[in-house]
Coordinates of C-alpha atoms and ligand atoms in Angstrom, one line a residue:
M1 CA -35.3 38.0 69.3
K2 CA -39.2 37.9 69.4
F3 CA -39.0 36.4 72.8
L4 CA -37.6 39.7 73.9
S5 CA -40.6 41.7 73.2
K6 CA -42.6 40.2 76.1
Y7 CA -40.2 42.2 78.5
I8 CA -40.0 45.0 76.6
K9 CA -43.8 45.7 76.9
K10 CA -43.3 45.2 80.5
Y11 CA -40.2 47.4 81.2
W12 CA -40.5 50.0 79.0
V13 CA -42.0 52.6 81.3
S14 CA -39.0 52.0 84.0
F15 CA -36.6 52.1 81.2
C16 CA -37.2 55.2 79.9
I17 CA -37.5 56.8 83.5
A18 CA -34.0 55.5 83.6
V19 CA -33.0 56.9 80.4
L20 CA -34.4 60.6 81.6
F21 CA -32.2 60.4 84.6
L22 CA -29.3 59.4 82.4
T23 CA -30.0 62.4 80.2
F24 CA -29.8 64.6 83.0
E25 CA -26.3 63.1 84.2
A26 CA -25.1 63.6 80.7
V27 CA -26.3 67.3 80.4
C28 CA -24.8 68.2 83.9
D29 CA -21.4 66.6 82.4
L30 CA -21.6 68.4 79.5
L31 CA -22.3 71.8 81.2
Q32 CA -19.1 71.4 83.3
P33 CA -16.3 72.4 80.7
T34 CA -18.2 75.4 79.5
I35 CA -18.5 76.8 82.8
M36 CA -15.2 76.2 83.3
A37 CA -13.9 78.0 80.2
K38 CA -16.2 80.9 81.5
I39 CA -14.2 80.6 85.1
I40 CA -11.1 81.0 82.9
D41 CA -11.5 83.5 80.5
K42 CA -13.9 85.8 82.6
G43 CA -13.3 85.2 86.2
V44 CA -9.5 84.3 86.5
A45 CA -8.6 86.8 83.3
R46 CA -10.1 89.7 84.9
K47 CA -9.5 88.6 88.4
D48 CA -13.0 88.6 89.3
I49 CA -13.2 86.5 92.5
H50 CA -17.2 87.3 92.8
Y51 CA -17.6 85.5 89.5
V52 CA -15.4 82.8 90.0
L53 CA -17.4 82.0 93.1
Q54 CA -20.7 82.5 91.5
M55 CA -19.5 80.0 88.8
G56 CA -18.2 77.6 91.2
G57 CA -21.4 77.7 93.2
L58 CA -23.4 76.9 89.8
M59 CA -21.0 74.0 88.8
L60 CA -21.2 72.4 92.4
A61 CA -24.8 72.6 92.2
I62 CA -24.8 70.9 88.7
T63 CA -22.5 68.4 90.2
A64 CA -24.8 67.4 92.9
F65 CA -27.8 67.3 90.5
G66 CA -25.7 65.0 88.4
A67 CA -25.1 62.6 91.2
V68 CA -28.6 62.5 92.6
S69 CA -29.7 61.8 89.0
A70 CA -26.9 59.2 88.6
G71 CA -28.0 57.4 91.9
T72 CA -31.5 57.3 91.1
R73 CA -30.8 55.9 87.6
S74 CA -28.8 53.4 89.0
V75 CA -31.2 51.9 91.4
I76 CA -33.9 51.8 88.7
A77 CA -31.5 49.9 86.4
S78 CA -30.6 47.4 89.1
I79 CA -34.1 46.4 89.9
V80 CA -34.9 46.5 86.0
S81 CA -32.5 44.3 84.8
Q82 CA -32.4 42.2 87.9
N83 CA -36.1 41.1 87.4
F84 CA -35.6 40.9 83.6
G85 CA -33.0 38.2 84.1
T86 CA -35.1 36.3 86.7
E87 CA -38.1 36.3 84.7
L88 CA -36.3 35.2 81.5
R89 CA -34.4 32.7 83.1
F90 CA -37.5 31.3 84.6
D91 CA -39.5 31.6 81.3
L92 CA -36.6 29.5 79.7
F93 CA -36.7 27.0 82.5
K94 CA -40.5 26.5 82.1
K95 CA -39.9 26.2 78.0
I96 CA -37.4 23.6 78.7
Q97 CA -39.6 21.7 81.1
T98 CA -42.6 21.6 78.7
M99 CA -40.4 20.6 75.8
S100 CA -41.0 17.4 74.1
F101 CA -38.1 15.1 73.9
K102 CA -38.2 15.3 70.2
N103 CA -37.4 18.9 70.6
L104 CA -34.9 18.3 73.6
D105 CA -33.0 15.7 71.5
Q106 CA -31.8 18.6 69.3
F107 CA -30.1 20.3 72.2
D108 CA -27.1 19.2 74.0
R109 CA -27.9 19.3 77.8
A110 CA -24.7 21.1 78.4
S111 CA -25.8 23.6 76.1
L112 CA -29.1 24.2 77.8
I113 CA -27.1 24.8 81.0
T114 CA -25.2 27.6 79.5
R115 CA -28.0 28.9 78.0
L116 CA -29.9 29.2 81.5
T117 CA -27.0 30.8 83.1
N118 CA -24.3 32.5 81.0
D119 CA -26.5 33.5 78.2
V120 CA -29.3 34.9 80.5
T121 CA -26.7 36.6 82.5
Q122 CA -24.9 38.4 79.2
V123 CA -28.3 39.6 78.2
Q124 CA -29.1 41.0 81.6
V125 CA -25.7 42.7 82.0
F126 CA -26.6 44.1 78.3
V127 CA -29.9 45.5 79.6
N128 CA -28.2 46.9 82.7
G129 CA -25.8 48.6 80.4
L130 CA -28.7 50.0 78.2
M131 CA -29.7 52.0 81.0
R132 CA -26.0 53.0 82.0
I133 CA -23.3 54.0 79.4
F134 CA -25.0 52.5 76.4
V135 CA -27.4 55.5 76.2
K136 CA -25.0 58.0 78.0
S137 CA -22.1 57.6 75.7
P138 CA -24.0 58.5 72.7
L139 CA -25.5 61.6 74.3
L140 CA -22.4 62.5 75.8
A141 CA -20.5 62.1 72.1
I142 CA -23.1 64.1 70.3
G143 CA -23.5 66.5 72.8
G144 CA -20.0 66.9 73.3
L145 CA -19.7 67.5 69.7
V146 CA -22.5 70.1 69.6
M147 CA -20.9 71.9 72.6
A148 CA -17.3 71.9 70.8
V149 CA -18.8 73.4 67.8
R150 CA -20.7 75.9 69.5
L151 CA -17.5 76.9 71.6
N152 CA -14.9 77.2 68.3
L153 CA -15.7 76.3 65.0
H154 CA -12.2 76.4 63.9
L155 CA -11.1 73.8 66.2
A156 CA -14.3 71.7 65.5
V157 CA -12.6 70.8 62.1
V158 CA -10.2 68.4 63.8
L159 CA -13.3 66.8 65.0
A160 CA -14.7 66.3 61.6
I161 CA -11.7 64.1 60.7
V162 CA -11.3 62.4 63.9
V163 CA -14.8 61.3 64.3
P164 CA -15.2 59.5 61.0
I165 CA -12.1 57.5 61.6
V166 CA -13.0 56.3 65.0
A167 CA -16.7 55.7 63.7
L168 CA -15.3 53.3 61.1
L169 CA -12.8 51.8 63.7
I170 CA -15.9 50.7 65.6
V171 CA -17.9 49.3 62.7
F172 CA -15.0 47.2 61.7
N173 CA -14.5 45.9 65.7
M174 CA -18.3 45.0 65.4
R175 CA -18.2 43.4 62.1
L176 CA -15.2 41.2 63.1
G177 CA -16.3 40.7 66.7
L178 CA -19.7 39.1 66.4
P179 CA -18.5 35.6 64.9
R180 CA -15.7 35.5 67.4
F181 CA -17.8 35.9 70.4
S182 CA -20.4 33.0 69.0
K183 CA -17.0 30.7 69.0
V184 CA -16.4 31.4 72.4
Q185 CA -19.8 30.5 73.6
K186 CA -19.5 27.3 71.7
A187 CA -16.3 26.4 73.4
L188 CA -17.7 27.2 76.6
D189 CA -20.5 24.6 76.0
G190 CA -17.8 22.4 75.0
V191 CA -16.0 22.8 78.6
N192 CA -19.3 22.6 80.2
G193 CA -20.3 19.5 78.4
V194 CA -17.0 17.7 79.1
M195 CA -17.3 18.5 82.8
R196 CA -21.2 17.3 83.0
E197 CA -20.2 13.8 81.4
Y198 CA -17.4 13.4 83.9
L199 CA -19.4 14.1 87.1
S200 CA -22.3 12.0 85.8
G201 CA -19.7 9.1 85.2
V202 CA -17.4 9.7 87.7
R203 CA -17.4 6.2 89.1
V204 CA -16.5 4.5 85.8
V205 CA -13.8 6.9 85.3
K206 CA -12.2 6.2 88.6
A207 CA -13.3 2.4 88.0
F208 CA -11.1 2.3 84.9
N209 CA -8.4 4.7 86.0
H210 CA -9.3 6.6 83.2
F211 CA -8.3 10.1 85.0
D212 CA -5.7 10.8 82.3
V213 CA -7.9 10.5 79.4
E214 CA -10.5 12.9 81.5
V215 CA -7.9 15.4 82.4
A216 CA -6.8 15.5 78.7
K217 CA -10.3 15.9 77.4
F218 CA -11.0 18.6 79.9
T219 CA -7.5 20.3 79.1
K220 CA -8.3 20.2 75.5
A221 CA -11.9 21.7 75.7
N222 CA -10.3 24.3 78.2
E223 CA -7.4 25.4 75.9
H224 CA -9.8 25.5 72.9
Y225 CA -11.9 28.1 75.1
K226 CA -9.0 29.9 76.3
N227 CA -7.6 30.0 72.4
Q228 CA -11.0 31.4 71.3
A229 CA -11.6 33.9 73.9
V230 CA -7.9 35.2 73.5
A231 CA -8.2 35.3 70.1
A232 CA -11.5 37.3 70.3
N233 CA -9.9 39.6 72.9
R234 CA -7.0 40.3 70.9
L235 CA -9.3 41.9 68.3
M236 CA -10.9 43.7 71.0
S237 CA -7.5 45.1 72.3
I238 CA -6.4 45.9 68.8
F239 CA -9.3 48.1 68.3
S240 CA -9.2 50.1 71.7
P241 CA -5.7 51.5 71.5
A242 CA -6.0 52.4 67.7
I243 CA -9.3 54.5 68.9
M244 CA -7.4 56.0 71.7
L245 CA -4.4 56.9 69.4
T246 CA -6.9 58.7 66.7
V247 CA -8.5 60.7 69.5
N248 CA -5.0 61.8 70.9
L249 CA -3.7 62.9 67.9
G250 CA -6.6 64.9 67.4
I251 CA -6.0 66.4 70.8
V252 CA -2.5 67.1 70.0
V253 CA -3.4 68.8 66.8
V254 CA -6.1 71.0 68.6
L255 CA -3.3 72.1 71.1
W256 CA -1.3 73.0 68.1
I257 CA -3.8 75.0 66.5
G258 CA -4.9 76.3 69.9
G259 CA -1.6 77.7 70.7
W260 CA -1.3 79.6 67.4
G261 CA -4.5 81.0 68.1
V262 CA -3.4 82.4 71.7
R263 CA -0.7 83.7 70.4
S264 CA -2.6 85.8 67.8
G265 CA -5.1 86.4 70.3
T266 CA -7.6 84.8 68.3
I267 CA -8.6 81.9 70.9
Q268 CA -9.0 82.5 74.6
V269 CA -6.9 79.7 76.9
G270 CA -10.3 78.7 78.7
H271 CA -11.6 78.0 75.2
I272 CA -8.6 75.5 74.5
I273 CA -9.0 74.0 77.8
A274 CA -12.5 73.2 77.7
F275 CA -12.4 72.1 74.1
I276 CA -10.0 69.6 74.9
N277 CA -12.4 68.5 77.9
Y278 CA -15.1 68.1 75.4
M279 CA -12.7 66.2 73.0
T280 CA -11.9 63.6 75.9
Q281 CA -15.3 63.3 76.7
I282 CA -16.2 62.6 73.1
S283 CA -13.2 60.0 73.1
M284 CA -14.2 58.6 76.3
S285 CA -17.8 58.0 75.0
L286 CA -16.6 56.5 71.6
M287 CA -14.5 54.2 73.6
M288 CA -17.5 53.6 75.9
I289 CA -19.6 53.0 72.6
S290 CA -16.9 50.6 71.3
M291 CA -17.1 48.6 74.2
V292 CA -20.8 48.8 74.2
F293 CA -20.6 47.1 70.7
N294 CA -18.9 44.2 72.5
M295 CA -21.2 43.7 74.9
Y296 CA -23.9 44.0 72.3
V297 CA -22.3 41.4 70.2
R298 CA -22.2 39.3 73.2
A299 CA -25.6 39.5 74.2
R300 CA -26.7 39.3 70.8
A301 CA -25.3 35.9 70.6
S302 CA -26.3 34.9 73.8
A303 CA -30.0 36.1 73.0
G304 CA -29.8 34.2 69.6
R305 CA -29.0 31.1 71.6
I306 CA -31.7 31.7 74.1
G307 CA -34.1 32.4 71.1
E308 CA -33.3 29.1 69.4
V309 CA -35.0 27.4 72.5
F310 CA -37.8 29.6 72.5
L311 CA -38.2 29.2 68.9
Q312 CA -39.0 25.4 69.5
E313 CA -42.7 24.9 68.3
D314 CA -43.9 22.2 70.7
S315 CA -44.3 19.1 68.6
I316 CA -46.8 17.7 71.1
A317 CA -49.9 19.8 71.5
W318 CA -50.9 20.1 75.3
D319 CA -54.2 21.2 75.7
R320 CA -56.7 19.2 73.6
G321 CA -59.5 17.0 74.5
S322 CA -59.8 14.6 77.5
F323 CA -60.9 11.1 78.1
N324 CA -64.2 10.0 77.9
T325 CA -65.3 8.4 81.0
R326 CA -65.0 4.8 79.7
T327 CA -65.3 1.7 81.3
E328 CA -62.5 0.0 79.3
K329 CA -59.6 1.3 81.8
G330 CA -56.0 0.3 81.0
R331 CA -56.4 -0.7 77.3
I332 CA -53.7 -0.3 74.8
D333 CA -53.9 -0.6 70.9
F334 CA -50.9 -0.2 68.5
E335 CA -52.0 0.2 65.2
N336 CA -49.7 -0.5 62.5
V337 CA -47.0 1.8 64.5
T338 CA -44.0 2.6 62.7
F339 CA -41.5 5.1 64.6
A340 CA -38.2 6.9 63.7
Y341 CA -36.3 9.1 66.1
A342 CA -35.6 12.7 64.6
S343 CA -31.7 11.8 64.4
S344 CA -32.1 9.1 61.6
T345 CA -34.6 8.1 59.0
E346 CA -34.1 4.4 59.8
P347 CA -37.1 3.3 61.7
V348 CA -36.5 1.8 64.9
L349 CA -40.2 0.5 65.4
K350 CA -41.7 -1.0 62.2
N351 CA -45.5 -1.9 61.6
I352 CA -46.4 -2.7 65.1
N353 CA -49.8 -4.2 65.7
L354 CA -50.5 -5.0 69.6
T355 CA -53.7 -5.3 71.5
I356 CA -53.2 -4.9 75.3
L357 CA -56.4 -5.9 77.3
P358 CA -57.4 -4.2 80.7
G359 CA -55.7 -6.1 83.6
E360 CA -53.5 -7.8 81.2
T361 CA -49.8 -8.6 82.5
V362 CA -47.6 -8.5 79.3
G363 CA -44.0 -9.1 79.1
I364 CA -41.9 -7.7 76.2
I365 CA -38.3 -9.4 75.6
G366 CA -35.7 -9.0 72.8
S367 CA -32.3 -8.2 72.2
T368 CA -30.6 -4.8 73.4
G369 CA -31.5 -2.1 70.8
S370 CA -34.7 -4.2 69.5
G371 CA -36.9 -0.9 70.6
K372 CA -38.5 -2.2 73.7
S373 CA -37.9 1.1 75.5
T374 CA -39.1 3.0 72.7
L375 CA -42.2 1.2 72.4
V376 CA -43.1 1.6 75.8
G377 CA -42.2 5.4 75.9
L378 CA -44.4 6.2 72.7
I379 CA -47.4 5.1 74.7
S380 CA -46.8 8.1 77.3
R381 CA -46.2 10.0 74.3
F382 CA -42.6 10.8 74.6
Y383 CA -42.4 11.1 71.1
D384 CA -44.9 11.3 68.4
V385 CA -45.3 8.0 66.2
S386 CA -44.3 8.6 62.9
S387 CA -47.5 6.7 61.1
G388 CA -49.9 4.7 62.6
M389 CA -51.8 5.3 65.8
I390 CA -51.9 4.1 69.5
R391 CA -54.8 4.1 71.4
V392 CA -55.2 3.9 75.3
D393 CA -58.7 3.5 76.2
G394 CA -59.8 3.3 72.9
E395 CA -58.7 7.0 72.5
D396 CA -56.3 8.0 69.6
I397 CA -53.5 9.5 72.1
K398 CA -52.8 12.5 70.1
Q399 CA -56.1 13.3 70.7
I400 CA -55.5 13.7 74.5
N401 CA -54.1 15.8 76.7
P402 CA -50.8 14.5 77.4
K403 CA -51.0 15.7 81.2
V404 CA -54.3 13.6 81.5
L405 CA -52.7 10.5 79.5
R406 CA -49.7 10.7 81.9
E407 CA -51.9 10.5 84.9
K408 CA -53.0 7.3 83.8
I409 CA -49.6 5.7 83.3
A410 CA -46.9 4.8 85.8
L411 CA -43.4 4.2 84.5
V412 CA -40.6 2.9 86.1
P413 CA -37.6 3.9 83.5
Q414 CA -34.8 1.8 82.6
K415 CA -32.2 4.3 84.1
N416 CA -33.2 4.7 87.6
I417 CA -33.5 8.2 88.7
L418 CA -33.9 9.6 92.3
F419 CA -34.0 13.2 93.3
T420 CA -32.2 14.9 96.3
G421 CA -34.4 14.4 99.0
S422 CA -36.0 11.8 101.8
V423 CA -37.0 8.1 100.4
A424 CA -40.2 8.9 101.4
E425 CA -40.5 12.2 99.5
N426 CA -38.9 10.2 96.4
I427 CA -41.7 7.8 96.5
R428 CA -44.4 10.7 97.3
W429 CA -43.3 11.7 93.5
G430 CA -45.8 9.2 92.2
K431 CA -48.6 10.8 94.7
E432 CA -48.0 13.8 96.5
D433 CA -50.6 13.4 99.1
A434 CA -49.9 9.9 100.0
T435 CA -50.1 9.1 103.4
K436 CA -47.8 7.3 105.3
A437 CA -49.5 4.0 105.1
E438 CA -49.9 4.3 101.0
V439 CA -46.1 4.9 100.9
E440 CA -45.0 2.0 103.3
Q441 CA -47.2 -0.5 101.4
A442 CA -46.1 0.8 97.9
A443 CA -42.3 0.2 99.4
R444 CA -43.5 -3.3 100.9
T445 CA -44.9 -4.5 97.4
A446 CA -41.8 -3.2 95.7
G447 CA -39.5 -5.1 98.2
A448 CA -38.1 -1.9 99.4
H449 CA -39.7 -1.6 102.8
D450 CA -37.1 -3.9 104.6
F451 CA -34.2 -2.1 103.5
I452 CA -35.8 1.3 103.9
I453 CA -36.2 0.8 107.9
A454 CA -32.8 -0.8 108.3
A455 CA -31.3 2.6 106.9
P456 CA -30.3 5.0 109.6
E457 CA -33.1 7.3 109.4
G458 CA -35.7 4.9 107.8
Y459 CA -37.8 6.9 105.3
E460 CA -36.5 10.1 106.2
T461 CA -33.2 8.9 105.1
M462 CA -31.8 11.7 102.8
I463 CA -31.1 10.2 99.1
G464 CA -27.6 11.9 97.7
Q465 CA -27.4 13.4 94.4
G466 CA -28.7 10.7 92.0
G467 CA -28.9 8.2 94.6
V468 CA -25.4 7.6 95.5
N469 CA -26.0 6.0 99.0
F470 CA -28.5 3.3 97.4
S471 CA -27.3 0.4 95.7
G472 CA -28.7 -0.3 92.0
G473 CA -31.3 -3.2 93.2
Q474 CA -32.4 -0.3 95.9
K475 CA -32.6 2.4 93.7
Q476 CA -34.6 0.4 91.5
R477 CA -37.0 -0.8 94.1
I478 CA -37.9 2.9 95.2
S479 CA -38.5 3.6 91.5
I480 CA -40.9 1.0 91.7
A481 CA -42.4 2.1 94.9
R482 CA -42.7 5.4 93.3
A483 CA -44.8 4.1 90.5
L484 CA -46.8 2.3 92.8
V485 CA -48.3 4.8 95.1
K486 CA -49.5 6.4 92.1
R487 CA -52.0 3.5 91.7
P488 CA -52.0 3.9 87.9
E489 CA -54.3 2.6 85.2
I490 CA -51.0 1.1 83.5
L491 CA -47.9 0.2 84.8
I492 CA -45.0 0.0 82.7
L493 CA -41.6 -1.5 84.2
D494 CA -38.6 -1.1 81.9
D495 CA -36.2 -3.5 83.2
S496 CA -36.9 -2.6 86.5
T497 CA -35.8 -5.6 88.3
S498 CA -32.6 -6.3 86.2
A499 CA -30.4 -5.3 89.4
V500 CA -32.5 -7.3 92.1
D501 CA -31.6 -11.1 92.8
V502 CA -34.0 -13.7 91.3
T503 CA -35.8 -14.5 95.2
T504 CA -36.2 -11.0 95.5
E505 CA -37.9 -10.6 91.8
A506 CA -40.4 -13.3 92.5
K507 CA -41.5 -11.6 95.8
I508 CA -41.9 -8.6 94.2
K509 CA -44.1 -10.3 91.6
K510 CA -46.1 -12.0 93.8
A511 CA -46.7 -8.9 96.0
L512 CA -47.6 -6.8 92.6
K513 CA -50.2 -9.8 91.9
T514 CA -52.3 -8.6 94.5
Y515 CA -51.4 -4.9 94.8
A516 CA -52.2 -4.4 91.1
K517 CA -55.0 -6.3 90.6
G518 CA -57.0 -5.2 87.5
L519 CA -53.8 -3.2 86.6
T520 CA -52.7 -3.2 83.2
C521 CA -49.0 -4.1 83.5
L522 CA -46.1 -4.1 81.0
L523 CA -43.0 -5.7 81.9
I524 CA -39.6 -5.2 79.7
A525 CA -37.0 -8.0 80.6
Q526 CA -33.8 -9.2 79.8
R527 CA -34.4 -12.7 81.5
I528 CA -37.2 -14.8 80.1
T529 CA -37.8 -15.9 83.9
S530 CA -39.0 -12.6 84.8
I531 CA -41.6 -12.6 82.1
M532 CA -42.5 -16.3 81.7
D533 CA -45.7 -16.3 83.5
A534 CA -47.1 -13.1 81.4
D535 CA -50.6 -13.0 80.0
K536 CA -49.0 -12.6 76.9
I537 CA -45.4 -12.2 75.7
V538 CA -44.5 -9.9 73.0
V539 CA -41.2 -10.8 71.2
L540 CA -39.4 -7.6 69.6
D541 CA -36.5 -8.2 67.0
H542 CA -34.9 -5.3 65.1
G543 CA -38.0 -3.2 65.8
E544 CA -40.3 -5.7 64.7
I545 CA -42.8 -7.8 66.7
V546 CA -41.9 -11.4 65.7
G547 CA -43.9 -13.4 68.1
I548 CA -46.8 -12.9 70.5
G549 CA -48.4 -15.4 72.8
T550 CA -48.0 -17.1 76.0
H551 CA -44.5 -18.7 77.2
Q552 CA -46.0 -22.3 76.1
E553 CA -47.0 -21.1 72.7
L554 CA -43.8 -19.0 71.8
I555 CA -41.6 -21.8 72.7
K556 CA -43.3 -24.0 70.1
E557 CA -43.7 -21.1 67.4
C558 CA -41.1 -18.4 67.8
S559 CA -37.6 -19.2 66.8
V560 CA -36.2 -16.0 68.7
Y561 CA -37.9 -16.8 71.4
Q562 CA -36.7 -20.2 71.4
E563 CA -33.1 -18.8 71.2
I564 CA -33.6 -16.6 73.6
Y565 CA -34.9 -19.8 75.9
R566 CA -31.8 -21.7 75.0
S567 CA -29.1 -19.2 75.6
Q568 CA -30.6 -18.4 79.2
M569 CA -31.8 -21.4 80.3
G570 CA -28.8 -23.7 78.8
K571 CA -31.1 -26.3 77.8
E572 CA -32.7 -27.2 74.7
V573 CA -36.6 -26.6 73.9
Q574 CA -38.5 -30.0 74.5
Ligands
LIG1 N1 -33.2 9.3 72.1 C1 -32.8 8.5 70.9 N2 -32.2 9.2 69.7 C2 -32.0 8.4 68.6 N3 -31.9 7.1 68.7 C3 -32.4 6.6 69.9 C4 -33.0 7.2 71.1 N4 -33.2 6.3 72.0 C5 -33.0 5.1 71.1 N5 -32.5 5.4 70.1 C6 -32.1 4.0 69.4 O1 -33.4 3.3 69.3 C7 -33.1 1.7 69.0 C8 -33.9 1.1 69.9 O2 -33.7 1.6 71.6 P1 -34.3 1.2 72.5 O3 -33.9 2.1 73.8 O4 -35.7 1.2 72.5 O5 -33.9 -0.4 72.5 P2 -34.2 -1.4 73.6 O6 -34.8 -2.6 73.1 O7 -35.1 -0.8 75.1 O8 -32.7 -1.9 74.3 P3 -32.3 -2.1 75.5 O9 -32.6 -3.7 76.1 O10 -30.6 -2.1 75.6 O11 -32.8 -1.4 76.7 C9 -31.6 1.6 69.1 O12 -31.1 1.3 68.0 C10 -31.1 3.0 69.9 O13 -30.0 3.2 69.2
LIG2 MG1 -34.4 -0.3 77.0

């Protein structure tokens, strides 16, 4: 919960002011029964109308003061809790943004969404509550006790029995509640997870007529959530009436003792009424306190989950040295690189040694899962190598600020991701201030210009969520344009022409040659024809390089390459 200290520091003054007004409010509430007792015992009993009016006026004044205090406190509480919630949400979002992939892999995406929304709201509600009932309830409970004892010591004996029982019930309630509410949150994560997966794969679901399966999955998650919530609330619903019952029994006893007292003339009627008033105040406050604990339990679970995200030490240092101004731009060296994802000990890449010279076009080929995407991801330092070293422009990338490093590289990821906005805006992701001409030139090179201008509003055509209104191949080409407009030193295309027909692919490659002159280019491909004419081809197999060379060389020497050639071209190697 260390992350909360920042906000506590910022808001403690406003918080204290709110609590001060809250105290006024509670004092006003506490004074009422005593004044009422006086009105009854002195005014009514002696038929002194003047006294009744005087005390009535005082009561009115106190009520008015209490109301003003409550209003002020309410405004402050709302402002503080809203600002706190907004800032916490923003900080959490920022943290998630800057987290390395290694850290991100540890969280389910759906759970991050719940943390950002529901969990932050829970903590926010709690903070608001702190400035409302949370402080007021104990004040009223303790104040009520003091006033009741002052009023009548004999009757107060009842409180000495009732209060400890209620306190005990609250402690039990709290102990049993915490683990249950944590489970409710987990179950809610489950519901969000199913929903998220369904929405991102809705086309596949429809194509496979998998509605029933999805509905069943959702129903299961939803039911589980309901059951957990019911279990947690059932527990709560046992405790609240139990507390109420204890207090009411106490009131019955007070009435009984009081009745005897009035009869024998030792207790005044006004005192009994006031005492019962205090008792009700105390009981309501104790009930509130048990509710407060429920909220606390939930907020603590939520804060814990938010804290988990904040606790993530960034595995990548962000602000170390920068590049020397080197002449050798676009050189990449892998030196004995081995890499394993955090989820398994088995390395995905083993002993990779590879040098890519500035301006070279390098093809990377290999069966699925052989580690191609992982290999290029390491250059952008999405993950840190397990052992060995990667140099870009001769510098160890661990010594470079990742921001500077990523400026040099443009990656077209294997999974195309376009953002909501116009086509032009999407291409400008690569370079915010790109001119219209630059955007168009990048699109032309990527073979996207023609279909973009054929779209209803050309470059201003809006792209729907995830790019639903463009075909797979069109999306790929917009993604390529986005990378090209950046004019990087290193261009990485991860299987980026897989959904483009062979003729278009050839055109793109030809255009790239002139556009990307002097640019280091890494092309990952499944089709051998896509990379055949590269300066150098790297053949990956089960995370190892099994061949490096030109097409001619590999076809002679590399058995894995020969196999790929044979299967794709349908002919034997000559
Ligand atoms: N984030 C991840 N966490 C754990 N394992 C991963 C992760 N990403 C990939 N892998 C594993 O690493 C291996 C290599 O994956 P990679 O994506 O690099 O293969 P690839 O050669 O690009 O395959 P494809 O041709 O299908 O794109 C696979 O076995 C995969 O299961
Ligand atoms: Mg891949």
